């Protein structure tokens, strides 16, 4: 949820705390601040009007010469407020962006050049003045940034709220949390009390289904005119990412941001009152504001008039009764809907809306009146509108209570706060306490048991302030699973010692892949109902494809030997999952392998037809057996090595193809291949040295041996040139000649 | 002919190294491994872990479904219930294994993740015990002088819930979620067919994203690289030392 700092100030005095401190306090309460954005205001400066004249080609436009300190610019404005020579006003100088996102550019308006804009409060996004624009004293120099003079910058917090805290999805909700943290009271607003006598039928709405709609309120507002929302409302909503519609709909969004209560307005003249809040009848349909038609079911709650459904309760209004520019009278709805039914309905119909988002997380049933009054006030402001009485129907509010047992809370947390401190902490979150019980505020749908209260206590105290105490020393006795885990890890160690490299691949197969291997979808495989993509539609029944991809990925390396130990699913083996752990080996050769720790030949040769599909141009052998095959045949395995010998510093492979060169040298028999590899480690661009042949005797001089290496060269920025390759090879040869008196063969 | 001895070692995957390190730290604190199925029922994966039906908490874990009875486990918290059908408390378990989410993969997320769940059930386990245990783990993995912070958070199967952050590489990183096991979940643990009494037994649980730990440990910026089989990647990681 996005939160505007200036707007939050209307709900709580932040006492000029730095925004970073506010963010830290919100985080300590469990409300993660994903980002803090300072809106651009630096481009708005004080401009002094030095000359004025009418636009020659447009009646309503004026031209001003404006001194902005270092120079004078010309701009065009429409006269929404009086402007005279000598006035000092906020000016945006092209090219710049305002907090609302509006970009001010130089342009020609009906033949006259305009290089800036007079900035009204709405474009600044802040209600500052009654007149609608800031005016500065003559002591403020032209060119001074406005933000410096008024000491204000606009900030947007982007909060990532957990789904249990619907109560924080509003300015009022955030203010409640901060008020508790800062031990101060919230700012409340005096709203007009509407005493207008109601000459409309007393019955505006009746609830037929109290389970799904415990409370519903409606009021008539007559004699209104639809126009654009005031600039402050429009500006703030824009900054938060709301669309702009009209003065009524924008106000309902505005008040939802303030109090967390989604409101809905109907065009009263298109309704046949009274409204009925009921379940839909099977076969009913409704066209919603998104212009789509939906088939309704009897599990879904609707607002209906005497002719049929006019809104999908808590989710979206109907198109037929929507506010238009001709609307004169509205019914303003403020209601509390049961969260799970809202979620079921909107999931079924695949509708996303701000209202549903809040209702399914739980709104405050006690806030209907204040939200409705606030909206009525904003909608009727400046109009000779008649605001009708609030008609509230539905049950009384009963706040759940929890037995108050501070001893248990202390014992659970491992603290020694005592009754008094725990009571004080809970009161700050506006829980009502008696000796024996605690009643939960109407907005806190997440608190039901004493452990929830323990969290409130811990949260407000701050998790980082809580004591820490180590668990008692105790070893759980060995379990079969533990031994199994260690045995599998030990098997990996033995494979690595025998020269195999571990690969970890995807658990999924694509349709194309299963067709390639002629697998029978119905018998051999488990298919996902909602795969992320067609590439991952099936659970793998073998690790062969994963390992073939690994071979195909590395055409340049010889003697590749990969293994993978992971889960495969063979549904024919077990009805529910067919899950088993497979050990799979793949290597580039024509011959079966024996492992030093297993008295058994492994491997079958893969068909060329298959290899061709993976563009593999060399013979490949493969073996796959259940892990039990190894574990039952290798008894005295050493325990696995749980830590690596060194922590390597990882270097990402280049995007450019490496180059392979072979090199054979003649050296003393005392020189080991490992020595040679270590010697060459420091040469840049040489990323790998691999031994592929070693022999002595025969025609070689006595005491000498031949070593042959693959050298792998690579550069992270570009493909190597032949000069670079030759230079590196020369460096290798020089190094070996100097260090080992090696002869290049 | 190359003798067996002269053969260079292969390489162990960095994810395996990272998982072993996590398991090892906890085994030394008296925990044991327990494992279970990757395909599970919504009952074990959600319902008995106190995920309310039709609650937005279910959106926190986009699920891969096979059919209405079977899903790919979205976490290995399913083992809190499953393990406790086989073992009576006190227990200290870690659950290494793969979990699945229906999310597009990107540089920091695959479709499957390697996770390590851990949990303790005993008499008188407190939040203070949990905080000390998690901080000990954080310092064991990230270094003994690592700064650690806790932030309240929400997972349906714990109360209170939290996230742990460590200061590493110049910034705060979220490294694990945890919490005191919710009494509704304790009551679903049925070693003798009957649910444990939450007034008698308490515990805590935590979950570690091991892929992320691997990325942090080795400075891997794109996790997808680890699963392509690129030998230029794999061969940078050592095999285990041979203890002969």
Short mmCIF file of N, CA and C in Angstrom, two decimals, chain A residues 231-379:
data_model
loop_
_atom_site.label_atom_id
_atom_site.label_comp_id
_atom_site.label_asym_id
_atom_site.label_seq_id
_atom_site.Cartn_x
_atom_site.Cartn_y
_atom_site.Cartn_z
N UNK A 231 -8.61 19.79 -6.90
CA UNK A 231 -7.26 19.42 -7.33
C UNK A 231 -6.50 18.65 -6.25
N UNK A 232 -6.73 18.96 -4.99
CA UNK A 232 -6.00 18.25 -3.94
C UNK A 232 -6.37 16.77 -3.95
N UNK A 233 -7.66 16.51 -4.03
CA UNK A 233 -8.12 15.12 -4.05
C UNK A 233 -7.58 14.42 -5.29
N UNK A 234 -7.73 15.06 -6.43
CA UNK A 234 -7.27 14.45 -7.68
C UNK A 234 -5.76 14.23 -7.64
N UNK A 235 -5.03 15.25 -7.14
CA UNK A 235 -3.57 15.16 -7.10
C UNK A 235 -3.11 14.01 -6.23
N UNK A 236 -3.67 13.91 -5.04
CA UNK A 236 -3.25 12.84 -4.14
C UNK A 236 -3.61 11.46 -4.68
N UNK A 237 -4.81 11.35 -5.24
CA UNK A 237 -5.19 10.04 -5.78
C UNK A 237 -4.27 9.64 -6.93
N UNK A 238 -3.90 10.62 -7.75
CA UNK A 238 -2.98 10.33 -8.85
C UNK A 238 -1.65 9.82 -8.33
N UNK A 239 -1.16 10.50 -7.28
CA UNK A 239 0.13 10.09 -6.72
C UNK A 239 0.08 8.66 -6.19
N UNK A 240 -1.09 8.23 -5.72
CA UNK A 240 -1.20 6.87 -5.18
C UNK A 240 -1.55 5.86 -6.27
N UNK A 241 -1.76 6.34 -7.49
CA UNK A 241 -1.99 5.40 -8.58
C UNK A 241 -3.46 5.14 -8.88
N UNK A 242 -4.38 5.90 -8.27
CA UNK A 242 -5.80 5.74 -8.61
C UNK A 242 -6.09 6.43 -9.93
N UNK A 243 -7.05 5.93 -10.66
CA UNK A 243 -7.54 6.65 -11.83
C UNK A 243 -8.41 7.81 -11.38
N UNK A 244 -8.64 8.76 -12.27
CA UNK A 244 -9.54 9.87 -11.93
C UNK A 244 -10.83 9.71 -12.72
N UNK A 245 -11.97 9.83 -12.00
CA UNK A 245 -13.26 9.61 -12.64
C UNK A 245 -14.11 10.87 -12.55
N UNK A 246 -14.70 11.13 -11.39
CA UNK A 246 -15.50 12.35 -11.22
C UNK A 246 -15.55 12.67 -9.74
N UNK A 247 -16.19 13.80 -9.42
CA UNK A 247 -16.12 14.29 -8.05
C UNK A 247 -16.68 13.29 -7.03
N UNK A 248 -17.64 12.46 -7.42
CA UNK A 248 -18.22 11.52 -6.46
C UNK A 248 -17.33 10.27 -6.31
N UNK A 249 -16.98 9.67 -7.42
CA UNK A 249 -16.21 8.43 -7.35
C UNK A 249 -14.82 8.70 -6.75
N UNK A 250 -14.22 9.84 -7.13
CA UNK A 250 -12.91 10.15 -6.57
C UNK A 250 -12.98 10.33 -5.05
N UNK A 251 -14.06 10.92 -4.58
CA UNK A 251 -14.21 11.09 -3.13
C UNK A 251 -14.34 9.73 -2.44
N UNK A 252 -15.07 8.80 -3.04
CA UNK A 252 -15.19 7.48 -2.39
C UNK A 252 -13.81 6.82 -2.29
N UNK A 253 -12.99 6.98 -3.32
CA UNK A 253 -11.63 6.43 -3.25
C UNK A 253 -10.80 7.14 -2.19
N UNK A 254 -10.98 8.45 -2.13
CA UNK A 254 -10.22 9.27 -1.19
C UNK A 254 -10.52 8.85 0.25
N UNK A 255 -11.81 8.65 0.52
CA UNK A 255 -12.21 8.29 1.88
C UNK A 255 -11.81 6.84 2.20
N UNK A 256 -11.80 5.98 1.18
CA UNK A 256 -11.30 4.62 1.39
C UNK A 256 -9.84 4.65 1.82
N UNK A 257 -9.05 5.51 1.20
CA UNK A 257 -7.65 5.64 1.61
C UNK A 257 -7.55 6.16 3.04
N UNK A 258 -8.49 7.01 3.43
CA UNK A 258 -8.42 7.59 4.78
C UNK A 258 -8.86 6.62 5.86
N UNK A 259 -10.00 5.96 5.66
CA UNK A 259 -10.57 5.15 6.75
C UNK A 259 -10.63 3.66 6.44
N UNK A 260 -10.19 3.26 5.26
CA UNK A 260 -10.15 1.84 4.94
C UNK A 260 -11.51 1.24 4.63
N UNK A 261 -12.53 2.08 4.54
CA UNK A 261 -13.87 1.57 4.24
C UNK A 261 -14.17 1.84 2.76
N UNK A 262 -14.28 0.81 1.95
CA UNK A 262 -14.66 1.05 0.56
C UNK A 262 -16.11 1.55 0.50
N UNK A 263 -16.34 2.59 -0.25
CA UNK A 263 -17.68 3.15 -0.37
C UNK A 263 -18.16 2.93 -1.80
N UNK A 264 -19.48 2.94 -1.96
CA UNK A 264 -20.00 2.89 -3.32
C UNK A 264 -21.12 3.89 -3.47
N UNK A 265 -21.17 4.54 -4.64
CA UNK A 265 -22.25 5.50 -4.90
C UNK A 265 -23.07 5.02 -6.10
N UNK A 266 -24.40 5.01 -5.89
CA UNK A 266 -25.33 4.68 -6.98
C UNK A 266 -25.99 5.96 -7.45
N UNK A 267 -26.35 6.01 -8.72
CA UNK A 267 -27.21 7.08 -9.21
C UNK A 267 -28.64 6.75 -8.77
N UNK A 268 -29.16 7.50 -7.80
CA UNK A 268 -30.43 7.15 -7.16
C UNK A 268 -31.58 7.15 -8.15
N UNK A 269 -31.48 8.00 -9.17
CA UNK A 269 -32.59 8.08 -10.12
C UNK A 269 -32.71 6.84 -11.00
N UNK A 270 -31.65 6.04 -11.00
CA UNK A 270 -31.71 4.81 -11.80
C UNK A 270 -32.06 3.59 -10.94
N UNK A 271 -32.39 3.84 -9.66
CA UNK A 271 -32.72 2.74 -8.75
C UNK A 271 -34.21 2.73 -8.47
N UNK A 272 -34.73 1.54 -8.22
CA UNK A 272 -36.08 1.43 -7.69
C UNK A 272 -35.95 0.97 -6.24
N UNK A 273 -36.03 1.94 -5.35
CA UNK A 273 -35.77 1.64 -3.93
C UNK A 273 -36.93 0.85 -3.32
N UNK A 274 -36.74 0.19 -2.20
CA UNK A 274 -35.49 0.11 -1.44
C UNK A 274 -34.52 -0.95 -2.00
N UNK A 275 -33.24 -0.80 -1.56
CA UNK A 275 -32.24 -1.80 -1.91
C UNK A 275 -32.40 -3.04 -1.03
N UNK A 276 -32.07 -4.18 -1.56
CA UNK A 276 -32.09 -5.41 -0.78
C UNK A 276 -30.70 -6.05 -0.88
N UNK A 277 -30.14 -6.38 0.28
CA UNK A 277 -28.84 -7.04 0.26
C UNK A 277 -29.11 -8.52 0.43
N UNK A 278 -28.89 -9.26 -0.63
CA UNK A 278 -29.31 -10.67 -0.65
C UNK A 278 -28.35 -11.48 -1.49
N UNK A 279 -28.51 -12.79 -1.42
CA UNK A 279 -27.75 -13.67 -2.32
C UNK A 279 -28.35 -13.59 -3.71
N UNK A 280 -27.51 -13.76 -4.72
CA UNK A 280 -27.99 -13.75 -6.10
C UNK A 280 -28.86 -14.98 -6.33
N UNK A 281 -29.75 -14.86 -7.28
CA UNK A 281 -30.54 -16.03 -7.66
C UNK A 281 -29.87 -16.66 -8.87
N UNK A 282 -29.87 -17.98 -8.89
CA UNK A 282 -29.23 -18.67 -10.01
C UNK A 282 -29.88 -18.20 -11.32
N UNK A 283 -29.04 -17.88 -12.26
CA UNK A 283 -29.57 -17.39 -13.54
C UNK A 283 -29.50 -15.88 -13.67
N UNK A 284 -29.34 -15.18 -12.55
CA UNK A 284 -29.20 -13.73 -12.64
C UNK A 284 -27.84 -13.36 -13.22
N UNK A 285 -27.80 -12.27 -13.93
CA UNK A 285 -26.53 -11.77 -14.46
C UNK A 285 -26.43 -10.29 -14.13
N UNK A 286 -25.20 -9.78 -14.19
CA UNK A 286 -25.03 -8.34 -13.98
C UNK A 286 -23.87 -7.85 -14.82
N UNK A 287 -24.03 -6.65 -15.37
CA UNK A 287 -22.94 -6.01 -16.07
C UNK A 287 -22.30 -5.00 -15.11
N UNK A 288 -21.00 -5.20 -14.84
CA UNK A 288 -20.33 -4.36 -13.84
C UNK A 288 -19.62 -3.18 -14.50
N UNK A 289 -19.01 -2.35 -13.65
CA UNK A 289 -18.35 -1.13 -14.14
C UNK A 289 -17.22 -1.42 -15.13
N UNK A 290 -16.70 -2.66 -15.10
CA UNK A 290 -15.65 -3.00 -16.07
C UNK A 290 -16.25 -3.37 -17.42
N UNK A 291 -17.58 -3.17 -17.57
CA UNK A 291 -18.33 -3.43 -18.81
C UNK A 291 -18.52 -4.92 -19.12
N UNK A 292 -18.00 -5.79 -18.25
CA UNK A 292 -18.16 -7.23 -18.47
C UNK A 292 -19.46 -7.70 -17.83
N UNK A 293 -20.06 -8.72 -18.43
CA UNK A 293 -21.24 -9.35 -17.84
C UNK A 293 -20.83 -10.59 -17.07
N UNK A 294 -21.45 -10.81 -15.93
CA UNK A 294 -21.10 -11.95 -15.10
C UNK A 294 -22.35 -12.76 -14.77
N UNK A 295 -22.21 -14.09 -14.81
CA UNK A 295 -23.29 -14.97 -14.38
C UNK A 295 -23.16 -15.17 -12.88
N UNK A 296 -24.24 -14.96 -12.17
CA UNK A 296 -24.19 -15.01 -10.71
C UNK A 296 -24.70 -16.36 -10.20
N UNK A 297 -24.24 -16.70 -8.99
CA UNK A 297 -24.69 -17.94 -8.35
C UNK A 297 -25.23 -17.60 -6.97
N UNK A 298 -25.93 -18.54 -6.37
CA UNK A 298 -26.60 -18.19 -5.11
C UNK A 298 -25.64 -18.11 -3.92
N UNK A 299 -24.33 -18.40 -4.14
CA UNK A 299 -23.35 -18.18 -3.07
C UNK A 299 -22.90 -16.72 -3.04
N UNK A 300 -23.27 -15.94 -4.06
CA UNK A 300 -22.73 -14.60 -4.20
C UNK A 300 -23.70 -13.55 -3.66
N UNK A 301 -23.12 -12.59 -2.94
CA UNK A 301 -23.95 -11.54 -2.36
C UNK A 301 -24.07 -10.38 -3.35
N UNK A 302 -25.29 -9.90 -3.51
CA UNK A 302 -25.50 -8.73 -4.38
C UNK A 302 -26.27 -7.66 -3.64
N UNK A 303 -26.12 -6.42 -4.14
CA UNK A 303 -27.04 -5.36 -3.76
C UNK A 303 -28.06 -5.30 -4.90
N UNK A 304 -29.31 -5.48 -4.56
CA UNK A 304 -30.34 -5.48 -5.61
C UNK A 304 -31.32 -4.35 -5.34
N UNK A 305 -31.92 -3.82 -6.40
CA UNK A 305 -33.09 -2.97 -6.17
C UNK A 305 -34.32 -3.79 -6.54
N UNK A 306 -35.43 -3.16 -6.72
CA UNK A 306 -36.65 -3.92 -6.94
C UNK A 306 -36.69 -4.58 -8.32
N UNK A 307 -35.71 -4.22 -9.18
CA UNK A 307 -35.70 -4.81 -10.52
C UNK A 307 -34.64 -5.90 -10.68
N UNK A 308 -33.67 -5.96 -9.75
CA UNK A 308 -32.61 -6.97 -9.89
C UNK A 308 -31.30 -6.45 -9.33
N UNK A 309 -30.22 -7.26 -9.47
CA UNK A 309 -28.92 -6.87 -8.90
C UNK A 309 -28.39 -5.58 -9.52
N UNK A 310 -27.89 -4.67 -8.65
CA UNK A 310 -27.30 -3.42 -9.15
C UNK A 310 -25.83 -3.29 -8.76
N UNK A 311 -25.35 -4.22 -7.92
CA UNK A 311 -23.91 -4.22 -7.59
C UNK A 311 -23.53 -5.59 -7.08
N UNK A 312 -22.30 -6.00 -7.33
CA UNK A 312 -21.75 -7.22 -6.74
C UNK A 312 -21.14 -6.76 -5.41
N UNK A 313 -21.81 -7.13 -4.31
CA UNK A 313 -21.49 -6.54 -3.01
C UNK A 313 -20.00 -6.59 -2.69
N UNK A 314 -19.45 -5.44 -2.36
CA UNK A 314 -18.07 -5.37 -1.88
C UNK A 314 -17.03 -5.58 -2.96
N UNK A 315 -17.44 -5.80 -4.18
CA UNK A 315 -16.47 -6.10 -5.23
C UNK A 315 -16.49 -5.05 -6.33
N UNK A 316 -17.67 -4.82 -6.92
CA UNK A 316 -17.77 -3.82 -7.97
C UNK A 316 -19.23 -3.43 -8.19
N UNK A 317 -19.42 -2.17 -8.55
CA UNK A 317 -20.76 -1.69 -8.81
C UNK A 317 -21.22 -2.08 -10.21
N UNK A 318 -22.55 -1.96 -10.40
CA UNK A 318 -23.11 -2.26 -11.71
C UNK A 318 -23.01 -1.06 -12.63
N UNK A 319 -22.96 -1.34 -13.93
CA UNK A 319 -22.81 -0.27 -14.91
C UNK A 319 -24.09 0.56 -15.03
N UNK A 320 -25.23 -0.11 -14.88
CA UNK A 320 -26.52 0.53 -15.13
C UNK A 320 -26.78 1.69 -14.17
N UNK A 321 -26.31 1.56 -12.93
CA UNK A 321 -26.62 2.57 -11.92
C UNK A 321 -25.40 3.43 -11.60
N UNK A 322 -24.41 3.42 -12.49
CA UNK A 322 -23.17 4.17 -12.24
C UNK A 322 -23.40 5.68 -12.30
N UNK A 323 -22.52 6.40 -11.65
CA UNK A 323 -22.56 7.86 -11.67
C UNK A 323 -22.16 8.35 -13.06
N UNK A 324 -22.94 9.27 -13.61
CA UNK A 324 -22.58 9.88 -14.89
C UNK A 324 -22.57 11.39 -14.71
N UNK A 325 -22.21 12.09 -15.77
CA UNK A 325 -22.17 13.56 -15.67
C UNK A 325 -23.55 14.15 -15.43
N UNK A 326 -24.61 13.37 -15.69
CA UNK A 326 -25.98 13.89 -15.51
C UNK A 326 -26.53 13.58 -14.11
N UNK A 327 -25.78 12.83 -13.31
CA UNK A 327 -26.31 12.41 -12.02
C UNK A 327 -26.61 13.61 -11.12
N UNK A 328 -27.79 13.57 -10.48
CA UNK A 328 -28.21 14.66 -9.58
C UNK A 328 -28.34 14.19 -8.14
N UNK A 329 -28.72 12.93 -7.98
CA UNK A 329 -28.97 12.39 -6.64
C UNK A 329 -28.26 11.04 -6.53
N UNK A 330 -27.61 10.84 -5.39
CA UNK A 330 -26.91 9.56 -5.24
C UNK A 330 -27.33 8.85 -3.97
N UNK A 331 -27.15 7.56 -3.97
CA UNK A 331 -27.20 6.77 -2.73
C UNK A 331 -25.76 6.40 -2.41
N UNK A 332 -25.33 6.78 -1.22
CA UNK A 332 -23.96 6.48 -0.82
C UNK A 332 -23.98 5.29 0.13
N UNK A 333 -23.28 4.23 -0.26
CA UNK A 333 -23.26 2.99 0.53
C UNK A 333 -21.96 2.90 1.33
N UNK A 334 -22.11 2.57 2.62
CA UNK A 334 -20.94 2.19 3.43
C UNK A 334 -21.34 0.93 4.17
N UNK A 335 -20.63 -0.17 3.98
CA UNK A 335 -21.10 -1.45 4.51
C UNK A 335 -19.94 -2.29 5.03
N UNK A 336 -20.30 -3.29 5.81
CA UNK A 336 -19.32 -4.30 6.22
C UNK A 336 -19.77 -5.63 5.65
N UNK A 337 -18.92 -6.26 4.83
CA UNK A 337 -19.24 -7.56 4.25
C UNK A 337 -18.32 -8.63 4.83
N UNK A 338 -18.85 -9.82 4.88
CA UNK A 338 -18.10 -10.94 5.47
C UNK A 338 -16.94 -11.29 4.52
N UNK A 339 -15.68 -11.27 5.04
CA UNK A 339 -14.51 -11.37 4.16
C UNK A 339 -14.44 -12.62 3.28
N UNK A 340 -14.75 -13.81 3.84
CA UNK A 340 -14.51 -15.02 3.04
C UNK A 340 -15.47 -15.11 1.85
N UNK A 341 -16.67 -14.58 2.00
CA UNK A 341 -17.61 -14.66 0.88
C UNK A 341 -17.17 -13.72 -0.24
N UNK A 342 -16.63 -12.56 0.14
CA UNK A 342 -16.10 -11.63 -0.86
C UNK A 342 -14.98 -12.33 -1.64
N UNK A 343 -14.10 -13.00 -0.91
CA UNK A 343 -12.97 -13.64 -1.57
C UNK A 343 -13.41 -14.77 -2.48
N UNK A 344 -14.36 -15.57 -1.98
CA UNK A 344 -14.84 -16.69 -2.81
C UNK A 344 -15.44 -16.18 -4.12
N UNK A 345 -16.26 -15.13 -3.99
CA UNK A 345 -16.94 -14.61 -5.17
C UNK A 345 -15.96 -14.00 -6.16
N UNK A 346 -15.04 -13.20 -5.66
CA UNK A 346 -14.17 -12.50 -6.62
C UNK A 346 -13.14 -13.45 -7.23
N UNK A 347 -12.80 -14.53 -6.48
CA UNK A 347 -11.91 -15.54 -7.05
C UNK A 347 -12.62 -16.30 -8.16
N UNK A 348 -13.87 -16.64 -7.86
CA UNK A 348 -14.66 -17.39 -8.84
C UNK A 348 -14.86 -16.58 -10.12
N UNK A 349 -15.14 -15.29 -9.96
CA UNK A 349 -15.41 -14.45 -11.14
C UNK A 349 -14.13 -13.80 -11.68
N UNK A 350 -13.00 -14.06 -11.01
CA UNK A 350 -11.71 -13.50 -11.44
C UNK A 350 -11.75 -11.98 -11.58
N UNK A 351 -12.24 -11.32 -10.53
CA UNK A 351 -12.29 -9.85 -10.53
C UNK A 351 -11.29 -9.34 -9.50
N UNK A 352 -10.54 -8.32 -9.87
CA UNK A 352 -9.63 -7.67 -8.94
C UNK A 352 -10.15 -6.25 -8.71
N UNK A 353 -10.33 -5.85 -7.45
CA UNK A 353 -10.70 -4.46 -7.19
C UNK A 353 -10.16 -4.03 -5.84
N UNK A 354 -9.94 -2.72 -5.71
CA UNK A 354 -9.46 -2.17 -4.44
C UNK A 354 -10.42 -2.48 -3.31
N UNK A 355 -11.72 -2.42 -3.61
CA UNK A 355 -12.72 -2.66 -2.58
C UNK A 355 -12.62 -4.11 -2.09
N UNK A 356 -12.60 -5.06 -3.03
CA UNK A 356 -12.54 -6.48 -2.65
C UNK A 356 -11.27 -6.77 -1.87
N UNK A 357 -10.18 -6.16 -2.30
CA UNK A 357 -8.89 -6.35 -1.61
C UNK A 357 -9.02 -6.02 -0.13
N UNK A 358 -9.72 -4.91 0.16
CA UNK A 358 -9.88 -4.52 1.56
C UNK A 358 -10.92 -5.37 2.29
N UNK A 359 -12.08 -5.60 1.64
CA UNK A 359 -13.12 -6.37 2.32
C UNK A 359 -12.63 -7.78 2.65
N UNK A 360 -11.86 -8.41 1.76
CA UNK A 360 -11.47 -9.79 2.05
C UNK A 360 -10.40 -9.86 3.14
N UNK A 361 -9.76 -8.73 3.42
CA UNK A 361 -8.80 -8.70 4.52
C UNK A 361 -9.44 -8.22 5.82
N UNK A 362 -10.72 -7.83 5.75
CA UNK A 362 -11.43 -7.42 6.96
C UNK A 362 -11.39 -5.92 7.16
N UNK A 363 -12.54 -5.28 7.06
CA UNK A 363 -12.63 -3.83 7.29
C UNK A 363 -13.20 -3.58 8.68
N UNK A 364 -13.29 -2.32 9.06
CA UNK A 364 -13.76 -1.97 10.40
C UNK A 364 -15.27 -1.69 10.36
N UNK A 365 -16.08 -2.59 10.92
CA UNK A 365 -17.54 -2.37 10.86
C UNK A 365 -17.98 -1.14 11.64
N UNK A 366 -17.13 -0.65 12.53
CA UNK A 366 -17.51 0.52 13.34
C UNK A 366 -17.17 1.82 12.63
N UNK A 367 -16.52 1.75 11.49
CA UNK A 367 -16.08 2.97 10.82
C UNK A 367 -17.04 3.42 9.71
N UNK A 368 -18.19 2.74 9.59
CA UNK A 368 -19.09 3.07 8.48
C UNK A 368 -19.59 4.50 8.58
N UNK A 369 -19.92 4.92 9.78
CA UNK A 369 -20.54 6.23 9.94
C UNK A 369 -19.53 7.34 9.63
N UNK A 370 -18.33 7.23 10.19
CA UNK A 370 -17.36 8.29 9.99
C UNK A 370 -16.97 8.38 8.50
N UNK A 371 -16.86 7.22 7.86
CA UNK A 371 -16.50 7.23 6.44
C UNK A 371 -17.61 7.86 5.61
N UNK A 372 -18.84 7.49 5.92
CA UNK A 372 -19.96 8.04 5.16
C UNK A 372 -20.09 9.55 5.37
N UNK A 373 -19.92 9.98 6.62
CA UNK A 373 -20.00 11.42 6.91
C UNK A 373 -18.90 12.20 6.21
N UNK A 374 -17.70 11.64 6.23
CA UNK A 374 -16.57 12.30 5.59
C UNK A 374 -16.82 12.44 4.08
N UNK A 375 -17.32 11.36 3.47
CA UNK A 375 -17.56 11.41 2.03
C UNK A 375 -18.69 12.39 1.72
N UNK A 376 -19.74 12.36 2.54
CA UNK A 376 -20.86 13.26 2.30
C UNK A 376 -20.40 14.71 2.40
N UNK A 377 -19.55 14.98 3.36
CA UNK A 377 -19.02 16.32 3.53
C UNK A 377 -18.23 16.75 2.28
N UNK A 378 -17.36 15.89 1.81
CA UNK A 378 -16.53 16.24 0.65
C UNK A 378 -17.36 16.37 -0.62
N UNK A 379 -18.35 15.48 -0.76
CA UNK A 379 -19.15 15.51 -1.98
C UNK A 379 -20.03 16.77 -2.02
#
